[in-house]
Short mmCIF file of C-alpha atoms and ligand atoms in Angstrom, two decimals:
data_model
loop_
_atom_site.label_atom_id
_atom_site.label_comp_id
_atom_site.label_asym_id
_atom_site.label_seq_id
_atom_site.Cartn_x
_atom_site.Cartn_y
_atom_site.Cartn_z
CA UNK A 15 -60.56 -49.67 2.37
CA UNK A 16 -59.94 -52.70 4.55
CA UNK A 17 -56.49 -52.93 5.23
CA UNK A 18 -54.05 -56.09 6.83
CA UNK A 19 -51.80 -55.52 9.70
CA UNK A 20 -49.14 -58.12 10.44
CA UNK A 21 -47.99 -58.10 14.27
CA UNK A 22 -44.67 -58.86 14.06
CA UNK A 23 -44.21 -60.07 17.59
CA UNK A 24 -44.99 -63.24 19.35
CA UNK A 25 -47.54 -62.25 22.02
CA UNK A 26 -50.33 -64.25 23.97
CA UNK A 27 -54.21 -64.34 22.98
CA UNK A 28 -55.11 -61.42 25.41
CA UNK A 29 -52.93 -59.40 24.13
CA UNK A 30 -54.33 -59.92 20.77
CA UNK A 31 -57.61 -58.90 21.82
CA UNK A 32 -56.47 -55.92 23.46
CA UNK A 33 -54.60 -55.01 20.18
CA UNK A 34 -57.82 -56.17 17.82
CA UNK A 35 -60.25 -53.85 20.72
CA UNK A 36 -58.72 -50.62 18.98
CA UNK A 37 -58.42 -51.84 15.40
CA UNK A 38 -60.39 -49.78 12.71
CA UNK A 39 -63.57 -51.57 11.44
CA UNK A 40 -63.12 -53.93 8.90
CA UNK A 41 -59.34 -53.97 9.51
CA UNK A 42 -57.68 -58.19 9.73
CA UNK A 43 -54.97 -58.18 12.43
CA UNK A 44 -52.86 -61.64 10.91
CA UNK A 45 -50.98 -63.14 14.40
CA UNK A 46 -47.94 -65.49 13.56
CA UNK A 47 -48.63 -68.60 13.49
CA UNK A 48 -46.20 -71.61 13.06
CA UNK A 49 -42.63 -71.52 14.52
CA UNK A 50 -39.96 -71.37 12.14
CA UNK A 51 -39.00 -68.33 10.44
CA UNK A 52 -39.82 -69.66 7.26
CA UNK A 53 -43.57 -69.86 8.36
CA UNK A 54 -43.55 -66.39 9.55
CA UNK A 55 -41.98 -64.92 6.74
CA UNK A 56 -44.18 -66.86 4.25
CA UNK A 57 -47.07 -64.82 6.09
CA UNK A 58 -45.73 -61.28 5.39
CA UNK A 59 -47.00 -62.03 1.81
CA UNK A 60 -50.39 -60.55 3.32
CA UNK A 61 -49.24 -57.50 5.08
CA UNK A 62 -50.03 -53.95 4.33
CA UNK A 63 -48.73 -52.84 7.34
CA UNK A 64 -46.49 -54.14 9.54
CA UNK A 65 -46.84 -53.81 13.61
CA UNK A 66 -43.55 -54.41 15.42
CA UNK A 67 -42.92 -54.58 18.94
CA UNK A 68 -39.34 -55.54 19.81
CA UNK A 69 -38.47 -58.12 17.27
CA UNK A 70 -35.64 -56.94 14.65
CA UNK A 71 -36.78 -56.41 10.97
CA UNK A 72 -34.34 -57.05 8.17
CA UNK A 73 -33.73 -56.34 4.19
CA UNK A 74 -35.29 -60.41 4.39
CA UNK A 75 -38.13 -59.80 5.72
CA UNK A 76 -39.34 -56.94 3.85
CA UNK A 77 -38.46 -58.69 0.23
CA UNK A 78 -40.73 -61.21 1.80
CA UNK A 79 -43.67 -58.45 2.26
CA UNK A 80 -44.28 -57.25 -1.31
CA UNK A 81 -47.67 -55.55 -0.26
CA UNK A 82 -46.06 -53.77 2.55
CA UNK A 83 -46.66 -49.95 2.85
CA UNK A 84 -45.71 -48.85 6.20
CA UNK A 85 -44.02 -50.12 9.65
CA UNK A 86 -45.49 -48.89 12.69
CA UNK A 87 -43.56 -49.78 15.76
CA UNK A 88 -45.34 -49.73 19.03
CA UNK A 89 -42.51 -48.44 21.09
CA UNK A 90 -39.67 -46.21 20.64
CA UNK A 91 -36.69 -48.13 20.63
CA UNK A 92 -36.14 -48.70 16.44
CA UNK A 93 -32.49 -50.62 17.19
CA UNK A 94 -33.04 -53.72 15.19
CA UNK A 95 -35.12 -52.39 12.65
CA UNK A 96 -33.06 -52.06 9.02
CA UNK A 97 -33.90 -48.51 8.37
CA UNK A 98 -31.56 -48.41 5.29
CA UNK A 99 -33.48 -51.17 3.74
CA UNK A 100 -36.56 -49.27 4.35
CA UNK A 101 -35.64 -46.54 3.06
CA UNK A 102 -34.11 -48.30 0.25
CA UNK A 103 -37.80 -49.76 -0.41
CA UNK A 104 -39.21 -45.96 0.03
CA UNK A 105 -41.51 -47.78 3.15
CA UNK A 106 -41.75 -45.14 6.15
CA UNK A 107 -41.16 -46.02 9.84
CA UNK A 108 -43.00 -44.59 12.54
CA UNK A 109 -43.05 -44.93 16.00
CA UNK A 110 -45.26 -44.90 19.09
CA UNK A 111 -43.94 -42.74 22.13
CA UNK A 112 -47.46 -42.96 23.87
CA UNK A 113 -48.24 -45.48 26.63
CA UNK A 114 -44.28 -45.81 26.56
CA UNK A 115 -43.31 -42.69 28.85
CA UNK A 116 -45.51 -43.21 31.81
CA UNK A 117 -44.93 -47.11 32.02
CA UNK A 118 -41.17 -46.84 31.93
CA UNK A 119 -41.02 -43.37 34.28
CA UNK A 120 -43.14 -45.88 37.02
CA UNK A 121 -40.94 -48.98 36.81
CA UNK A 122 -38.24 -46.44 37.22
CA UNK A 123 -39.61 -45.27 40.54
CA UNK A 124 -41.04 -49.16 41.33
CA UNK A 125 -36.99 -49.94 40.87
CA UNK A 126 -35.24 -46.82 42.69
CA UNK A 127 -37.87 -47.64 45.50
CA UNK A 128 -37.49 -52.11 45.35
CA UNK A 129 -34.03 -51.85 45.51
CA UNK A 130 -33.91 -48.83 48.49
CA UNK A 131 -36.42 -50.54 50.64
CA UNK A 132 -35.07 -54.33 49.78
CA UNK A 133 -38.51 -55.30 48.92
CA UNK A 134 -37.33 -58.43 46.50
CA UNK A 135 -35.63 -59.96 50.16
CA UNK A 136 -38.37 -58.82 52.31
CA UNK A 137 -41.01 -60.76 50.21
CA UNK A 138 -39.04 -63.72 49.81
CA UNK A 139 -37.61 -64.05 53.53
CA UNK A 140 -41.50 -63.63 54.47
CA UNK A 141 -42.67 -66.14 52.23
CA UNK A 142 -39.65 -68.65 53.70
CA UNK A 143 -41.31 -68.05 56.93
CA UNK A 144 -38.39 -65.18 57.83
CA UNK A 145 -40.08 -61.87 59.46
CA UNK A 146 -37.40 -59.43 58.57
CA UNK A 147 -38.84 -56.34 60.42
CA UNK A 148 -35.44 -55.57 61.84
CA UNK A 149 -33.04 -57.32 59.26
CA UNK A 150 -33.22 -54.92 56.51
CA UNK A 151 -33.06 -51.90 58.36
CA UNK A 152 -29.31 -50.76 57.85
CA UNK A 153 -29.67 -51.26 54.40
CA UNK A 154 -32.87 -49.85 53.79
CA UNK A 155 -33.13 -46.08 52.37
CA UNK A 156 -35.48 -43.32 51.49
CA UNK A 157 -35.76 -41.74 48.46
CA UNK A 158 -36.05 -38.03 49.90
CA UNK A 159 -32.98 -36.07 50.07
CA UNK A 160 -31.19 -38.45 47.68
CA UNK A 161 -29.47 -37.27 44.30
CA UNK A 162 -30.92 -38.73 41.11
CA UNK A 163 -28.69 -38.45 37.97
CA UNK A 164 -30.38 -38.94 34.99
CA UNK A 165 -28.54 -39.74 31.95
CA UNK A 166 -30.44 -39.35 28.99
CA UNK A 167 -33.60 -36.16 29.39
CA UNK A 168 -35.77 -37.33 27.26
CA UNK A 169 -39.59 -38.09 27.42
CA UNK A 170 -38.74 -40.90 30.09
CA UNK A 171 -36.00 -39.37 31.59
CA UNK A 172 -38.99 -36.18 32.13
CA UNK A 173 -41.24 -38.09 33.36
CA UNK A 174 -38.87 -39.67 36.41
CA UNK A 175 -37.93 -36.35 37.25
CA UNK A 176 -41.63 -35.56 38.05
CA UNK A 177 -41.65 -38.39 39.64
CA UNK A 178 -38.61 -37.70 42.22
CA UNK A 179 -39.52 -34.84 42.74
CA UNK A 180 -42.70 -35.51 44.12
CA UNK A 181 -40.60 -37.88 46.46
CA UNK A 182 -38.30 -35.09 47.45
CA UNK A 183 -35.26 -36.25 45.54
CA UNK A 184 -32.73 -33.45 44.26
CA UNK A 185 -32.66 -34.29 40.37
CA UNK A 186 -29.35 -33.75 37.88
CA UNK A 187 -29.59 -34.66 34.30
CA UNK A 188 -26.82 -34.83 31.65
CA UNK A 189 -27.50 -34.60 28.34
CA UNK A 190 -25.78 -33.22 25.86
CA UNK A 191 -27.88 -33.29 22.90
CA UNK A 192 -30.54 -30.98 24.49
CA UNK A 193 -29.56 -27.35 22.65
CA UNK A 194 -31.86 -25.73 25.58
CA UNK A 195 -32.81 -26.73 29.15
CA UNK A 196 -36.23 -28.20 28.90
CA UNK A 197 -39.10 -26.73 30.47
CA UNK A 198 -39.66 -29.68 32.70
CA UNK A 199 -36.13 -29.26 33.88
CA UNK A 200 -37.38 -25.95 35.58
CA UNK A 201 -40.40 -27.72 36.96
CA UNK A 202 -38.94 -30.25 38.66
CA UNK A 203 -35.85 -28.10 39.68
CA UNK A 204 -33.37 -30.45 37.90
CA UNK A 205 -29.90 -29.51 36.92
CA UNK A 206 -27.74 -29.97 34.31
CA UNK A 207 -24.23 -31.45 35.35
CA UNK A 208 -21.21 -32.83 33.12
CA UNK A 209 -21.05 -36.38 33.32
CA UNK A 210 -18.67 -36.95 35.73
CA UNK A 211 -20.28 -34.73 38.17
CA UNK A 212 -23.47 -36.41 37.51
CA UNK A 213 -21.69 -39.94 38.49
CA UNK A 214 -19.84 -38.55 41.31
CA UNK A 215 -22.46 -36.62 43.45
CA UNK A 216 -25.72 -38.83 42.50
CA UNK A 217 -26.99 -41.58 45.21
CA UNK A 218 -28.53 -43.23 41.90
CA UNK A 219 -27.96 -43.41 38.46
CA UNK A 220 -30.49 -43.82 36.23
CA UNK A 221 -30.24 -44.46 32.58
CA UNK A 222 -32.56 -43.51 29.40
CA UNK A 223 -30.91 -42.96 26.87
CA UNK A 224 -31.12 -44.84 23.41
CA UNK A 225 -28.24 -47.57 22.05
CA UNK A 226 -26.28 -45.71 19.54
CA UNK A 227 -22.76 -45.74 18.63
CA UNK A 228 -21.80 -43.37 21.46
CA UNK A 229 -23.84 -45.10 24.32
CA UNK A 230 -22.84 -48.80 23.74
CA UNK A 231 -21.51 -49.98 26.87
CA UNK A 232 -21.27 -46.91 28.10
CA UNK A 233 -22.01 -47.66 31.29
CA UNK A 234 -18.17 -49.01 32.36
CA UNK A 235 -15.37 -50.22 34.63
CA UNK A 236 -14.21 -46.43 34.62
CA UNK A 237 -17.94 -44.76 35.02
CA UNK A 238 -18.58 -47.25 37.84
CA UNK A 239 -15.08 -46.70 39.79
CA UNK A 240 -16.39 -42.47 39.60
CA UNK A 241 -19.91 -43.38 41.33
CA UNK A 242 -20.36 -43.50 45.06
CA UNK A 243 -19.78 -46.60 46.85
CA UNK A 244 -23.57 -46.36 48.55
CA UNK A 245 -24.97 -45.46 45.07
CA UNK A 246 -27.10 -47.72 42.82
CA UNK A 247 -27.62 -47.91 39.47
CA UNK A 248 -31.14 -48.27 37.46
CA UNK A 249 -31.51 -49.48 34.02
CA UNK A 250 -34.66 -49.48 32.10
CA UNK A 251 -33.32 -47.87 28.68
CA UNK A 252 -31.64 -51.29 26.57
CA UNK A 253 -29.22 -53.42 27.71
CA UNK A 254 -26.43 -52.82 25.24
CA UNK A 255 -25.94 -49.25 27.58
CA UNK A 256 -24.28 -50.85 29.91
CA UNK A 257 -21.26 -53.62 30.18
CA UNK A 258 -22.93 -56.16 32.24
CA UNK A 259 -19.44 -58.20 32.67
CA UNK A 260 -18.05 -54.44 34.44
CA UNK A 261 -21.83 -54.49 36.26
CA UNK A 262 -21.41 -57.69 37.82
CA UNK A 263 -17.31 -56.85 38.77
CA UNK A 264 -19.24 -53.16 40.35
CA UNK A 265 -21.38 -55.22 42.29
CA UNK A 266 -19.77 -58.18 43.39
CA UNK A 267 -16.57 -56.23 44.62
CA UNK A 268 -19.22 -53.45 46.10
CA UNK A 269 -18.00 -50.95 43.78
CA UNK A 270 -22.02 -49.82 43.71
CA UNK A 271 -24.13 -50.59 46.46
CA UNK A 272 -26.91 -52.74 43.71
CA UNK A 273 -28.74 -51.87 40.81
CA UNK A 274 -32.40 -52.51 39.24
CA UNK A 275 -32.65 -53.75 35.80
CA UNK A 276 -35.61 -54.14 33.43
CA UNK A 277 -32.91 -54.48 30.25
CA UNK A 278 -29.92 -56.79 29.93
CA UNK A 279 -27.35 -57.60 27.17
CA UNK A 280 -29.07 -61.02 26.44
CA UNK A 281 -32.56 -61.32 26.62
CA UNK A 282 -34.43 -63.54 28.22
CA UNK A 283 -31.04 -62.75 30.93
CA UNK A 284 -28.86 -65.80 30.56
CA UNK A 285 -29.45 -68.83 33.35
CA UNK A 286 -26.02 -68.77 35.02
CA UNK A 287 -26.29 -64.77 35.59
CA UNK A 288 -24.13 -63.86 38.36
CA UNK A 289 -26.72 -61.31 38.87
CA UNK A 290 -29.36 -63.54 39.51
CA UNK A 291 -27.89 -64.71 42.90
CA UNK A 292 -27.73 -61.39 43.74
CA UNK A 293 -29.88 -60.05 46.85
CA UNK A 294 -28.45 -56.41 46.14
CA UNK A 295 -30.15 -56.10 42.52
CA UNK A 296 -33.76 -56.32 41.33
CA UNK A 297 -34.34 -57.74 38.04
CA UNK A 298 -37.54 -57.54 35.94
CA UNK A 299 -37.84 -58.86 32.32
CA UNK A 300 -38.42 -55.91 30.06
CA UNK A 301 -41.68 -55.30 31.37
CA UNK A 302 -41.08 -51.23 31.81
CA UNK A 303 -43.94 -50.26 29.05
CA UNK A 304 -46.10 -53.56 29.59
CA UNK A 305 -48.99 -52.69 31.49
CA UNK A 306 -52.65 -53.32 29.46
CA UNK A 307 -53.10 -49.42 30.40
CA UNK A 308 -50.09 -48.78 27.93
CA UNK A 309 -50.82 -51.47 25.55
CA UNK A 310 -54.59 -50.19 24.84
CA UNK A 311 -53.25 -46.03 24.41
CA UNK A 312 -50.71 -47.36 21.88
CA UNK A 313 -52.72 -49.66 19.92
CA UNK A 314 -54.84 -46.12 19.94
CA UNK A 315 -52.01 -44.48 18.52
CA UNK A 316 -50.70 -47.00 16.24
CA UNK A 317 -53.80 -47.14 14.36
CA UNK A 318 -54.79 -43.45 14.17
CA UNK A 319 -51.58 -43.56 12.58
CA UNK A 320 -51.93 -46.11 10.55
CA UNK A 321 -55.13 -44.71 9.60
CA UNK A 322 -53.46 -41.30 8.65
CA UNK A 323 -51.44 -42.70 6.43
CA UNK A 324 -54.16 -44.33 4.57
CA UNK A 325 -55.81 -41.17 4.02
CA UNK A 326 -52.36 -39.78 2.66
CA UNK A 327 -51.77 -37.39 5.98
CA UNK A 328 -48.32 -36.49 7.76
CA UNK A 329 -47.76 -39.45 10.11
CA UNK A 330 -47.10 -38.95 13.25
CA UNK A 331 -42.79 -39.98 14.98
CA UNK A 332 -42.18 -40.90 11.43
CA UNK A 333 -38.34 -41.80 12.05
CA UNK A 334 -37.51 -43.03 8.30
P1 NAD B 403 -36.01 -39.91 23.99
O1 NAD B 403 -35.52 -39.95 22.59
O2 NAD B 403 -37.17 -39.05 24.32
O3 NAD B 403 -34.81 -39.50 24.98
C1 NAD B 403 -33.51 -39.99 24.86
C2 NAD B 403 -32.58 -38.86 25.26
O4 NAD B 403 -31.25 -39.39 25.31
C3 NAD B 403 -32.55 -37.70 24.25
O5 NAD B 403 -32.89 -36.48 24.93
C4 NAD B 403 -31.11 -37.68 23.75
O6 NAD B 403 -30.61 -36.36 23.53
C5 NAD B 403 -30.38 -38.33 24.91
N1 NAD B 403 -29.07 -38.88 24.54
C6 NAD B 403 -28.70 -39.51 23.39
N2 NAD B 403 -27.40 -39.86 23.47
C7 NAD B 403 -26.95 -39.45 24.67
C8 NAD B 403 -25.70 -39.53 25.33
N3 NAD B 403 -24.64 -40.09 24.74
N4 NAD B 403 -25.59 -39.02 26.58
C9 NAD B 403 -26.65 -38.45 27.21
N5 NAD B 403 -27.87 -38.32 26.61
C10 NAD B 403 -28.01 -38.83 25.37
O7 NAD B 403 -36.29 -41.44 24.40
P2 NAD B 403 -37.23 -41.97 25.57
O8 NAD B 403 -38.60 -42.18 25.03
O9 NAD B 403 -37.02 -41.13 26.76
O10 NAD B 403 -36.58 -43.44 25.76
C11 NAD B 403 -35.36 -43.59 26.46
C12 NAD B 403 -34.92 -45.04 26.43
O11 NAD B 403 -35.90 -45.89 27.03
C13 NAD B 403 -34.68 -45.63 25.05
O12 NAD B 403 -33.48 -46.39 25.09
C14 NAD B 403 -35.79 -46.61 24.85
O13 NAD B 403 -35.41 -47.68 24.01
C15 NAD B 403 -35.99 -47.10 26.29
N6 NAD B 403 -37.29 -47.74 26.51
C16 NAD B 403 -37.34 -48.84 27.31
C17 NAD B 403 -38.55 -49.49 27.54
C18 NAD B 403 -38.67 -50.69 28.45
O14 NAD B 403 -39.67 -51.40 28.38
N7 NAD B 403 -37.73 -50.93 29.31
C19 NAD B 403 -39.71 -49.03 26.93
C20 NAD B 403 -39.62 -47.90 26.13
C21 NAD B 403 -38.42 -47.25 25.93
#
């Protein structure tokens, strides 16, 4: 059976052919076309699957989808999506942790390592006809012999601690949803610390940890004040983790040392940012997982999946 997948994203031509390169034969990948809601909505009508990236998906949009039979995501993080009404509908959710954990462990390094050796100000000074060979060198750092704290050890949070290790960093996680220490923990000789003793003894903070109820701004005033005045902080989790007013305050009033952020409260980040005049951040737009290396082993994914549930199998990261 030839089935229709709606992408329920706004993405460039490119990227549709990357996305239509691992489609099943016969398969119709429908791209939105139009620019009101209205117009996008009317062309759920046609979807037997839906393929959703990071836009939200509501009880309205699914009553506007009577064929639908499944929603694939292509990432992991399911925020926006209205499970309830899914469920409601008896429509599963799955999602797609491939592609997603390598991508976001090497921004997470490409951060920790922008921010330490000031690349963002070296590039730009050079450009401006500045040779800073000397200029950055008191505030430059290494990455060996640091302390990483990871909040969050999940699948990303894993994958950095390969990482830093390989770079010689010491490595403490906190998380307390783990019910035993992880087998990469042992690995990559990482240690888990309460919170505060995470915050207090790590030369960077890095977060991956989902938005829930508990983790909502949970990066505040009060966790900054416990974190070293040299230390930086990394985001490339979501944006709602951390209180980006108390952020800006941490930074501004050198409360942290600077931070590198792929994730922000309001995305695109708004125009009057304090932290875009910032030389002591790094700031990338959500681009963690978005490398065509990623993009090609989830559309893999995504459609073996979808293909499984055609043929009636288990699917695979089915979260509703
Ligand atoms: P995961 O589910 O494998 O790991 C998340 C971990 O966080 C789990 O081990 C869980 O126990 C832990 N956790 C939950 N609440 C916690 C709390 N209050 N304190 C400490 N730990 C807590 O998820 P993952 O695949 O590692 O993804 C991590 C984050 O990365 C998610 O927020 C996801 O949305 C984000 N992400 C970002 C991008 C990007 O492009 N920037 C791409 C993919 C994923």
């Amino acid at each position: 059976m030839n089935y229709t997948v709606m992408y329920w994203n706004r993405a460039t031509g490119d990227v549709y052919e990357v996305i239509r390169s691992q489609m099943p034969t016969g398969w119709r990948l429908v791209t939105l076309e139009g620019e009101t809601q209205e117009e996008w909505r009317a062309q759920l009508r046609q979807a037997d699957f839906l393929l959703v990236a990071d836009w939200p998906v509501t009880a309205e949009d699914l009553d506007a989808a009577p064929k639908l039979t499944m929603v694939q995501h292509q990432g992991v993080g399911h925020e926006r999506i209205d499970k309830a009404a899914l469920k409601a509908r008896g429509i599963p959710l799955a999602l797609c942790p491939a592609g997603t954990t390598v991508g976001v462990a090497e921004h997470t390094m490409l951060l920790i390592l922008a921010v330490y050796k000031r690349l963002v100000a070296a590039d730009t000074k050079l450009r401006e006809g500045t040779w800073l060979q000397w200029g950055l060198r008191s505030t430059s750092h290494e990455l060996a012999g640091k302390t990483l704290g990871l909040v969050g050890f999940g699948r990303i949070a894993q994958a950095v601690a390969q990482r830093a290790h390989a770079f010689e960093a010491r490595i403490l996680y906190h998380d307390p949803y783990l019910t035993e220490r992880p087998l990469a923990a042992s690995a990559w000789n990482a240690v888990a610390v309460p919170l505060p003793e995470l915050l207090r003894q790590s030369d960077i903070v890095s977060l991956h940890v989902p938005t829930t109820g508990e983790t909502r701004r949970f990066m505040s005033t009060s966790k900054f004040e416990q974190m070293k005045p040299s230390a930086i902080l990394i985001n490339t989790s979501r944006g709602a983790v951390v209180d980006e007013p108390a952020l800006i305050k941490a930074l501004e009033a050198r409360i942290i040392a600077g931070a590198g952020l792929d994730v922000f409260e309001q995305e695109p980040i708004r125009p009057d940012s304090p932290l875009l005049k910032m030389d002591n951040v790094v700031l990338t737009p959500h681009i963690a997982a978005g490398t065509v290396d990623a993009l090609r082993q989830k559309m893999h994914s995504v459609f073996a999946n979808l293909q499984r549930f055609a043929r009636g199998e288990p699917i695979h990261d089915q979260v509703v």
